[in-house]
Amino acid sequence: MDNKLENEPETDRQKTETKVIGLTGGIGSGKTTVAKIIGENGFPVYYSDSRAKDLVNEDPELKTRITGLLGEEAYDESGLYNRKYVSGKVFEDTELLARLNETVHPAVRKDFLKWLALQKQEMVFKETALLFEINLEKECFRTLLVTADDNLRMKRVMDRVGKTYRQVEAIMDNQMPEKEKIRKADYIICNNTSLENLESETEEVLKKILEDVREDESQAQS
Ligand code: ATP
């Protein structure tokens, strides 16, 4: 990527609140790929799902809550999160899955706010599988949705992690329908073609978001 966006931190910029852009998409939509492109363009990205995987092992308070919800078996003998056990428990129990999510989210939110306080740029991105599902859009300046046709998402996930058709289908069925997310999102990237196109489309959307952020800032200052 040679034509980087002009997003260097402006030292003489009057410090205004950093704008948070929520980045989401269903399984296999390409949201992590888009997040990486955004990072390569110099914008900070907080990876909620990946941080959550660390926090279940690092945050003592969260560990206690998870054990309270799922039992001691949620952690193995060495104290490490037993992902296999937990997945098995919540796989067919959507209510328990929702309660687990409700347990993990406050810890992720707290960790995100700590991270956000250290950011100096005018906008940052929060990549997360669940956004509209937990009304996180209220905490974001704007939302960016990555979407792709179901058959492509299915193929990409099966190629990537070797999940079965049925497993991916069950996850898709549990997620908020694409139509509803499209209706709620401020910006949409449609990832139905090549990775090259995804890169250029992401850079186009980034320019648009940056314009909107700057317009909002100049309105706030005038
Ligand atoms: P998950 O919710 O499962 O984490 P995701 O939305 O983060 O999925 P990615 O991990 O970014 O999706 O993409 C899923 C897979 O599809 C990856 O292996 C990625 O490299 C591939 N992929 C994404 N976009 C494209 C594309 N346009 N063409 C080909 N492969 C793609």
mmCIF file of N, CA and C in Angstrom, residues 26-121:
data_model
loop_
_atom_site.group_PDB
_atom_site.id
_atom_site.type_symbol
_atom_site.label_atom_id
_atom_site.label_comp_id
_atom_site.label_asym_id
_atom_site.label_seq_id
_atom_site.Cartn_x
_atom_site.Cartn_y
_atom_site.Cartn_z
ATOM 1 N N GLY A 26 -20.525 -10.548 10.361
ATOM 2 C CA GLY A 26 -20.825 -11.919 10.750
ATOM 3 C C GLY A 26 -19.616 -12.820 10.558
ATOM 4 N N ILE A 27 -19.764 -14.064 10.961
ATOM 5 C CA ILE A 27 -18.665 -15.026 10.815
ATOM 6 C C ILE A 27 -18.219 -15.110 9.339
ATOM 7 N N GLY A 28 -16.904 -15.002 9.147
ATOM 8 C CA GLY A 28 -16.333 -15.137 7.808
ATOM 9 C C GLY A 28 -16.584 -13.967 6.873
ATOM 10 N N SER A 29 -17.114 -12.860 7.402
ATOM 11 C CA SER A 29 -17.405 -11.714 6.530
ATOM 12 C C SER A 29 -16.124 -11.037 6.058
ATOM 13 N N GLY A 30 -15.073 -11.141 6.878
ATOM 14 C CA GLY A 30 -13.807 -10.490 6.533
ATOM 15 C C GLY A 30 -13.486 -9.315 7.445
ATOM 16 N N LYS A 31 -14.148 -9.242 8.613
ATOM 17 C CA LYS A 31 -13.926 -8.069 9.475
ATOM 18 C C LYS A 31 -12.491 -7.996 10.003
ATOM 19 N N THR A 32 -11.887 -9.152 10.289
ATOM 20 C CA THR A 32 -10.512 -9.120 10.790
ATOM 21 C C THR A 32 -9.549 -8.707 9.669
ATOM 22 N N THR A 33 -9.844 -9.160 8.458
ATOM 23 C CA THR A 33 -9.020 -8.762 7.313
ATOM 24 C C THR A 33 -9.116 -7.252 7.111
ATOM 25 N N VAL A 34 -10.329 -6.722 7.205
ATOM 26 C CA VAL A 34 -10.520 -5.266 7.077
ATOM 27 C C VAL A 34 -9.801 -4.545 8.218
ATOM 28 N N ALA A 35 -9.889 -5.092 9.425
ATOM 29 C CA ALA A 35 -9.219 -4.467 10.575
ATOM 30 C C ALA A 35 -7.706 -4.390 10.324
ATOM 31 N N LYS A 36 -7.154 -5.437 9.714
ATOM 32 C CA LYS A 36 -5.703 -5.439 9.448
ATOM 33 C C LYS A 36 -5.354 -4.370 8.415
ATOM 34 N N ILE A 37 -6.217 -4.226 7.399
ATOM 35 C CA ILE A 37 -5.975 -3.195 6.376
ATOM 36 C C ILE A 37 -6.023 -1.813 7.034
ATOM 37 N N ILE A 38 -6.977 -1.641 7.926
ATOM 38 C CA ILE A 38 -7.112 -0.360 8.641
ATOM 39 C C ILE A 38 -5.843 -0.095 9.467
ATOM 40 N N GLY A 39 -5.367 -1.126 10.138
ATOM 41 C CA GLY A 39 -4.128 -1.006 10.924
ATOM 42 C C GLY A 39 -2.943 -0.650 10.032
ATOM 43 N N GLU A 40 -2.880 -1.275 8.855
ATOM 44 C CA GLU A 40 -1.776 -0.978 7.928
ATOM 45 C C GLU A 40 -1.833 0.458 7.430
ATOM 46 N N ASN A 41 -3.024 1.033 7.463
ATOM 47 C CA ASN A 41 -3.169 2.427 7.064
ATOM 48 C C ASN A 41 -2.912 3.389 8.224
ATOM 49 N N GLY A 42 -2.468 2.835 9.332
ATOM 50 C CA GLY A 42 -2.009 3.672 10.433
ATOM 51 C C GLY A 42 -3.018 3.994 11.511
ATOM 52 N N PHE A 43 -4.202 3.407 11.434
ATOM 53 C CA PHE A 43 -5.202 3.685 12.463
ATOM 54 C C PHE A 43 -5.178 2.589 13.530
ATOM 55 N N PRO A 44 -5.202 2.987 14.796
ATOM 56 C CA PRO A 44 -5.196 1.974 15.862
ATOM 57 C C PRO A 44 -6.469 1.119 15.837
ATOM 58 N N VAL A 45 -6.290 -0.172 16.036
ATOM 59 C CA VAL A 45 -7.440 -1.090 16.083
ATOM 60 C C VAL A 45 -7.386 -1.881 17.382
ATOM 61 N N TYR A 46 -8.495 -1.914 18.088
ATOM 62 C CA TYR A 46 -8.622 -2.760 19.275
ATOM 63 C C TYR A 46 -9.380 -4.012 18.838
ATOM 64 N N TYR A 47 -8.771 -5.172 19.040
ATOM 65 C CA TYR A 47 -9.382 -6.444 18.618
ATOM 66 C C TYR A 47 -10.108 -7.058 19.810
ATOM 67 N N SER A 48 -11.406 -6.781 19.926
ATOM 68 C CA SER A 48 -12.159 -7.204 21.118
ATOM 69 C C SER A 48 -12.141 -8.712 21.327
ATOM 70 N N ASP A 49 -12.369 -9.464 20.243
ATOM 71 C CA ASP A 49 -12.516 -10.911 20.421
ATOM 72 C C ASP A 49 -11.180 -11.554 20.801
ATOM 73 N N SER A 50 -10.127 -11.026 20.214
ATOM 74 C CA SER A 50 -8.819 -11.567 20.537
ATOM 75 C C SER A 50 -8.410 -11.161 21.968
ATOM 76 N N ARG A 51 -8.745 -9.927 22.359
ATOM 77 C CA ARG A 51 -8.460 -9.487 23.745
ATOM 78 C C ARG A 51 -9.267 -10.312 24.746
ATOM 79 N N ALA A 52 -10.514 -10.625 24.378
ATOM 80 C CA ALA A 52 -11.362 -11.411 25.284
ATOM 81 C C ALA A 52 -10.699 -12.758 25.567
ATOM 82 N N LYS A 53 -10.064 -13.325 24.537
ATOM 83 C CA LYS A 53 -9.394 -14.627 24.706
ATOM 84 C C LYS A 53 -8.247 -14.524 25.713
ATOM 85 N N ASP A 54 -7.578 -13.368 25.748
ATOM 86 C CA ASP A 54 -6.503 -13.176 26.727
ATOM 87 C C ASP A 54 -7.088 -12.903 28.113
ATOM 88 N N LEU A 55 -8.122 -12.065 28.123
ATOM 89 C CA LEU A 55 -8.665 -11.627 29.419
ATOM 90 C C LEU A 55 -9.240 -12.777 30.243
ATOM 91 N N VAL A 56 -9.809 -13.790 29.585
ATOM 92 C CA VAL A 56 -10.358 -14.913 30.355
ATOM 93 C C VAL A 56 -9.256 -15.638 31.138
ATOM 94 N N ASN A 57 -8.015 -15.440 30.722
ATOM 95 C CA ASN A 57 -6.897 -16.025 31.465
ATOM 96 C C ASN A 57 -6.193 -15.032 32.380
ATOM 97 N N GLU A 58 -6.289 -13.734 32.022
ATOM 98 C CA GLU A 58 -5.478 -12.741 32.741
ATOM 99 C C GLU A 58 -6.220 -12.010 33.851
ATOM 100 N N ASP A 59 -7.534 -11.901 33.724
ATOM 101 C CA ASP A 59 -8.301 -11.049 34.638
ATOM 102 C C ASP A 59 -8.895 -11.903 35.771
ATOM 103 N N PRO A 60 -8.334 -11.792 36.979
ATOM 104 C CA PRO A 60 -8.756 -12.664 38.084
ATOM 105 C C PRO A 60 -10.259 -12.535 38.397
ATOM 106 N N GLU A 61 -10.768 -11.309 38.319
ATOM 107 C CA GLU A 61 -12.184 -11.091 38.630
ATOM 108 C C GLU A 61 -13.062 -11.806 37.599
ATOM 109 N N LEU A 62 -12.651 -11.716 36.359
ATOM 110 C CA LEU A 62 -13.407 -12.384 35.284
ATOM 111 C C LEU A 62 -13.355 -13.905 35.453
ATOM 112 N N LYS A 63 -12.179 -14.403 35.837
ATOM 113 C CA LYS A 63 -12.030 -15.857 36.056
ATOM 114 C C LYS A 63 -13.014 -16.334 37.120
ATOM 115 N N THR A 64 -13.116 -15.557 38.185
ATOM 116 C CA THR A 64 -14.033 -15.929 39.267
ATOM 117 C C THR A 64 -15.475 -15.958 38.754
ATOM 118 N N ARG A 65 -15.828 -14.965 37.985
ATOM 119 C CA ARG A 65 -17.204 -14.899 37.466
ATOM 120 C C ARG A 65 -17.506 -16.062 36.525
ATOM 121 N N ILE A 66 -16.531 -16.396 35.681
ATOM 122 C CA ILE A 66 -16.743 -17.498 34.730
ATOM 123 C C ILE A 66 -16.886 -18.819 35.482
ATOM 124 N N THR A 67 -16.044 -19.001 36.488
ATOM 125 C CA THR A 67 -16.132 -20.226 37.295
ATOM 126 C C THR A 67 -17.500 -20.297 37.975
ATOM 127 N N GLY A 68 -17.973 -19.142 38.454
ATOM 128 C CA GLY A 68 -19.287 -19.085 39.096
ATOM 129 C C GLY A 68 -20.398 -19.487 38.130
ATOM 130 N N LEU A 69 -20.235 -19.105 36.878
ATOM 131 C CA LEU A 69 -21.274 -19.389 35.882
ATOM 132 C C LEU A 69 -21.182 -20.820 35.336
ATOM 133 N N LEU A 70 -19.953 -21.274 35.071
ATOM 134 C CA LEU A 70 -19.804 -22.558 34.361
ATOM 135 C C LEU A 70 -19.175 -23.680 35.182
ATOM 136 N N GLY A 71 -18.752 -23.342 36.388
ATOM 137 C CA GLY A 71 -18.136 -24.375 37.229
ATOM 138 C C GLY A 71 -16.618 -24.376 37.111
ATOM 139 N N GLU A 72 -15.979 -25.085 38.055
ATOM 140 C CA GLU A 72 -14.511 -25.143 38.124
ATOM 141 C C GLU A 72 -13.887 -25.695 36.841
ATOM 142 N N GLU A 73 -14.649 -26.539 36.140
ATOM 143 C CA GLU A 73 -14.100 -27.171 34.922
ATOM 144 C C GLU A 73 -13.829 -26.162 33.811
ATOM 145 N N ALA A 74 -14.313 -24.926 33.979
ATOM 146 C CA ALA A 74 -14.051 -23.906 32.959
ATOM 147 C C ALA A 74 -12.548 -23.594 32.861
ATOM 148 N N TYR A 75 -11.799 -24.005 33.921
ATOM 149 C CA TYR A 75 -10.338 -23.830 33.898
ATOM 150 C C TYR A 75 -9.678 -25.172 34.178
ATOM 151 N N ASP A 76 -8.562 -25.424 33.497
ATOM 152 C CA ASP A 76 -7.901 -26.716 33.714
ATOM 153 C C ASP A 76 -7.028 -26.665 34.979
ATOM 154 N N GLU A 77 -6.288 -27.765 35.209
ATOM 155 C CA GLU A 77 -5.525 -27.844 36.468
ATOM 156 C C GLU A 77 -4.477 -26.752 36.602
ATOM 157 N N SER A 78 -3.957 -26.304 35.435
ATOM 158 C CA SER A 78 -2.936 -25.251 35.528
ATOM 159 C C SER A 78 -3.563 -23.857 35.539
ATOM 160 N N GLY A 79 -4.894 -23.803 35.598
ATOM 161 C CA GLY A 79 -5.569 -22.511 35.699
ATOM 162 C C GLY A 79 -5.878 -21.864 34.360
ATOM 163 N N LEU A 80 -5.632 -22.609 33.289
ATOM 164 C CA LEU A 80 -5.897 -22.037 31.961
ATOM 165 C C LEU A 80 -7.328 -22.293 31.509
ATOM 166 N N TYR A 81 -7.895 -21.338 30.809
ATOM 167 C CA TYR A 81 -9.270 -21.411 30.313
ATOM 168 C C TYR A 81 -9.441 -22.659 29.450
ATOM 169 N N ASN A 82 -10.463 -23.440 29.759
ATOM 170 C CA ASN A 82 -10.700 -24.683 29.030
ATOM 171 C C ASN A 82 -11.736 -24.426 27.922
ATOM 172 N N ARG A 83 -11.222 -23.908 26.806
ATOM 173 C CA ARG A 83 -12.094 -23.466 25.711
ATOM 174 C C ARG A 83 -12.986 -24.595 25.187
ATOM 175 N N LYS A 84 -12.400 -25.794 25.128
ATOM 176 C CA LYS A 84 -13.142 -26.936 24.593
ATOM 177 C C LYS A 84 -14.356 -27.242 25.482
ATOM 178 N N TYR A 85 -14.108 -27.254 26.776
ATOM 179 C CA TYR A 85 -15.197 -27.530 27.733
ATOM 180 C C TYR A 85 -16.283 -26.459 27.623
ATOM 181 N N VAL A 86 -15.830 -25.187 27.605
ATOM 182 C CA VAL A 86 -16.794 -24.081 27.578
ATOM 183 C C VAL A 86 -17.598 -24.109 26.273
ATOM 184 N N SER A 87 -16.916 -24.313 25.139
ATOM 185 C CA SER A 87 -17.630 -24.358 23.845
ATOM 186 C C SER A 87 -18.687 -25.442 23.868
ATOM 187 N N GLY A 88 -18.301 -26.590 24.412
ATOM 188 C CA GLY A 88 -19.240 -27.720 24.486
ATOM 189 C C GLY A 88 -20.465 -27.360 25.324
ATOM 190 N N LYS A 89 -20.225 -26.644 26.404
ATOM 191 C CA LYS A 89 -21.339 -26.296 27.302
ATOM 192 C C LYS A 89 -22.306 -25.291 26.685
ATOM 193 N N VAL A 90 -21.746 -24.311 25.963
ATOM 194 C CA VAL A 90 -22.622 -23.239 25.457
ATOM 195 C C VAL A 90 -23.116 -23.497 24.036
ATOM 196 N N PHE A 91 -22.559 -24.520 23.373
ATOM 197 C CA PHE A 91 -22.852 -24.737 21.951
ATOM 198 C C PHE A 91 -24.350 -24.822 21.650
ATOM 199 N N GLU A 92 -25.053 -25.582 22.433
ATOM 200 C CA GLU A 92 -26.491 -25.719 22.141
ATOM 201 C C GLU A 92 -27.356 -25.037 23.185
ATOM 202 N N ASP A 93 -26.751 -24.153 23.958
ATOM 203 C CA ASP A 93 -27.500 -23.477 25.014
ATOM 204 C C ASP A 93 -27.343 -21.966 24.814
ATOM 205 N N THR A 94 -28.228 -21.399 23.999
ATOM 206 C CA THR A 94 -28.066 -19.982 23.636
ATOM 207 C C THR A 94 -28.202 -19.065 24.850
ATOM 208 N N GLU A 95 -28.997 -19.502 25.828
ATOM 209 C CA GLU A 95 -29.166 -18.668 27.022
ATOM 210 C C GLU A 95 -27.865 -18.606 27.827
ATOM 211 N N LEU A 96 -27.224 -19.763 27.952
ATOM 212 C CA LEU A 96 -25.954 -19.806 28.677
ATOM 213 C C LEU A 96 -24.877 -19.024 27.919
ATOM 214 N N LEU A 97 -24.909 -19.146 26.598
ATOM 215 C CA LEU A 97 -23.953 -18.394 25.768
ATOM 216 C C LEU A 97 -24.149 -16.890 25.991
ATOM 217 N N ALA A 98 -25.405 -16.472 26.034
ATOM 218 C CA ALA A 98 -25.693 -15.043 26.263
ATOM 219 C C ALA A 98 -25.183 -14.619 27.635
ATOM 220 N N ARG A 99 -25.339 -15.490 28.621
ATOM 221 C CA ARG A 99 -24.879 -15.136 29.977
ATOM 222 C C ARG A 99 -23.351 -15.094 30.035
ATOM 223 N N LEU A 100 -22.722 -15.997 29.303
ATOM 224 C CA LEU A 100 -21.259 -15.970 29.250
ATOM 225 C C LEU A 100 -20.795 -14.656 28.597
ATOM 226 N N ASN A 101 -21.446 -14.289 27.480
ATOM 227 C CA ASN A 101 -21.104 -13.033 26.812
ATOM 228 C C ASN A 101 -21.294 -11.847 27.754
ATOM 229 N N GLU A 102 -22.389 -11.863 28.497
ATOM 230 C CA GLU A 102 -22.659 -10.762 29.439
ATOM 231 C C GLU A 102 -21.606 -10.705 30.550
ATOM 232 N N THR A 103 -21.019 -11.843 30.841
ATOM 233 C CA THR A 103 -19.982 -11.891 31.877
ATOM 234 C C THR A 103 -18.658 -11.340 31.335
ATOM 235 N N VAL A 104 -18.374 -11.682 30.071
ATOM 236 C CA VAL A 104 -17.078 -11.296 29.499
ATOM 237 C C VAL A 104 -17.065 -9.818 29.063
ATOM 238 N N HIS A 105 -18.196 -9.328 28.563
ATOM 239 C CA HIS A 105 -18.205 -7.973 27.981
ATOM 240 C C HIS A 105 -17.753 -6.844 28.899
ATOM 241 N N PRO A 106 -18.189 -6.812 30.161
ATOM 242 C CA PRO A 106 -17.721 -5.710 31.007
ATOM 243 C C PRO A 106 -16.198 -5.679 31.157
ATOM 244 N N ALA A 107 -15.587 -6.873 31.181
ATOM 245 C CA ALA A 107 -14.124 -6.934 31.311
ATOM 246 C C ALA A 107 -13.461 -6.396 30.042
ATOM 247 N N VAL A 108 -14.045 -6.741 28.895
ATOM 248 C CA VAL A 108 -13.489 -6.266 27.616
ATOM 249 C C VAL A 108 -13.676 -4.742 27.529
ATOM 250 N N ARG A 109 -14.831 -4.284 27.955
ATOM 251 C CA ARG A 109 -15.134 -2.856 27.890
ATOM 252 C C ARG A 109 -14.126 -2.058 28.743
ATOM 253 N N LYS A 110 -13.874 -2.575 29.934
ATOM 254 C CA LYS A 110 -12.933 -1.919 30.847
ATOM 255 C C LYS A 110 -11.526 -1.876 30.218
ATOM 256 N N ASP A 111 -11.140 -3.007 29.639
ATOM 257 C CA ASP A 111 -9.827 -3.110 29.004
ATOM 258 C C ASP A 111 -9.759 -2.156 27.807
ATOM 259 N N PHE A 112 -10.856 -2.080 27.043
ATOM 260 C CA PHE A 112 -10.910 -1.184 25.882
ATOM 261 C C PHE A 112 -10.750 0.272 26.320
ATOM 262 N N LEU A 113 -11.440 0.661 27.376
ATOM 263 C CA LEU A 113 -11.380 2.060 27.825
ATOM 264 C C LEU A 113 -9.960 2.435 28.289
ATOM 265 N N LYS A 114 -9.286 1.466 28.892
ATOM 266 C CA LYS A 114 -7.889 1.703 29.300
ATOM 267 C C LYS A 114 -7.036 1.958 28.057
ATOM 268 N N TRP A 115 -7.244 1.097 27.046
ATOM 269 C CA TRP A 115 -6.512 1.219 25.781
ATOM 270 C C TRP A 115 -6.839 2.554 25.109
ATOM 271 N N LEU A 116 -8.121 2.892 25.102
ATOM 272 C CA LEU A 116 -8.576 4.111 24.430
ATOM 273 C C LEU A 116 -7.939 5.361 25.046
ATOM 274 N N ALA A 117 -7.789 5.333 26.358
ATOM 275 C CA ALA A 117 -7.225 6.498 27.049
ATOM 276 C C ALA A 117 -5.788 6.776 26.593
ATOM 277 N N LEU A 118 -5.123 5.744 26.046
ATOM 278 C CA LEU A 118 -3.734 5.923 25.617
ATOM 279 C C LEU A 118 -3.620 6.368 24.157
ATOM 280 N N GLN A 119 -4.739 6.372 23.452
ATOM 281 C CA GLN A 119 -4.697 6.671 22.010
ATOM 282 C C GLN A 119 -4.654 8.170 21.771
ATOM 283 N N LYS A 120 -3.860 8.547 20.751
ATOM 284 C CA LYS A 120 -3.694 9.978 20.512
ATOM 285 C C LYS A 120 -4.340 10.415 19.199
ATOM 286 N N GLN A 121 -4.733 9.445 18.385
ATOM 287 C CA GLN A 121 -5.248 9.825 17.074
ATOM 288 C C GLN A 121 -6.711 10.241 17.123
#
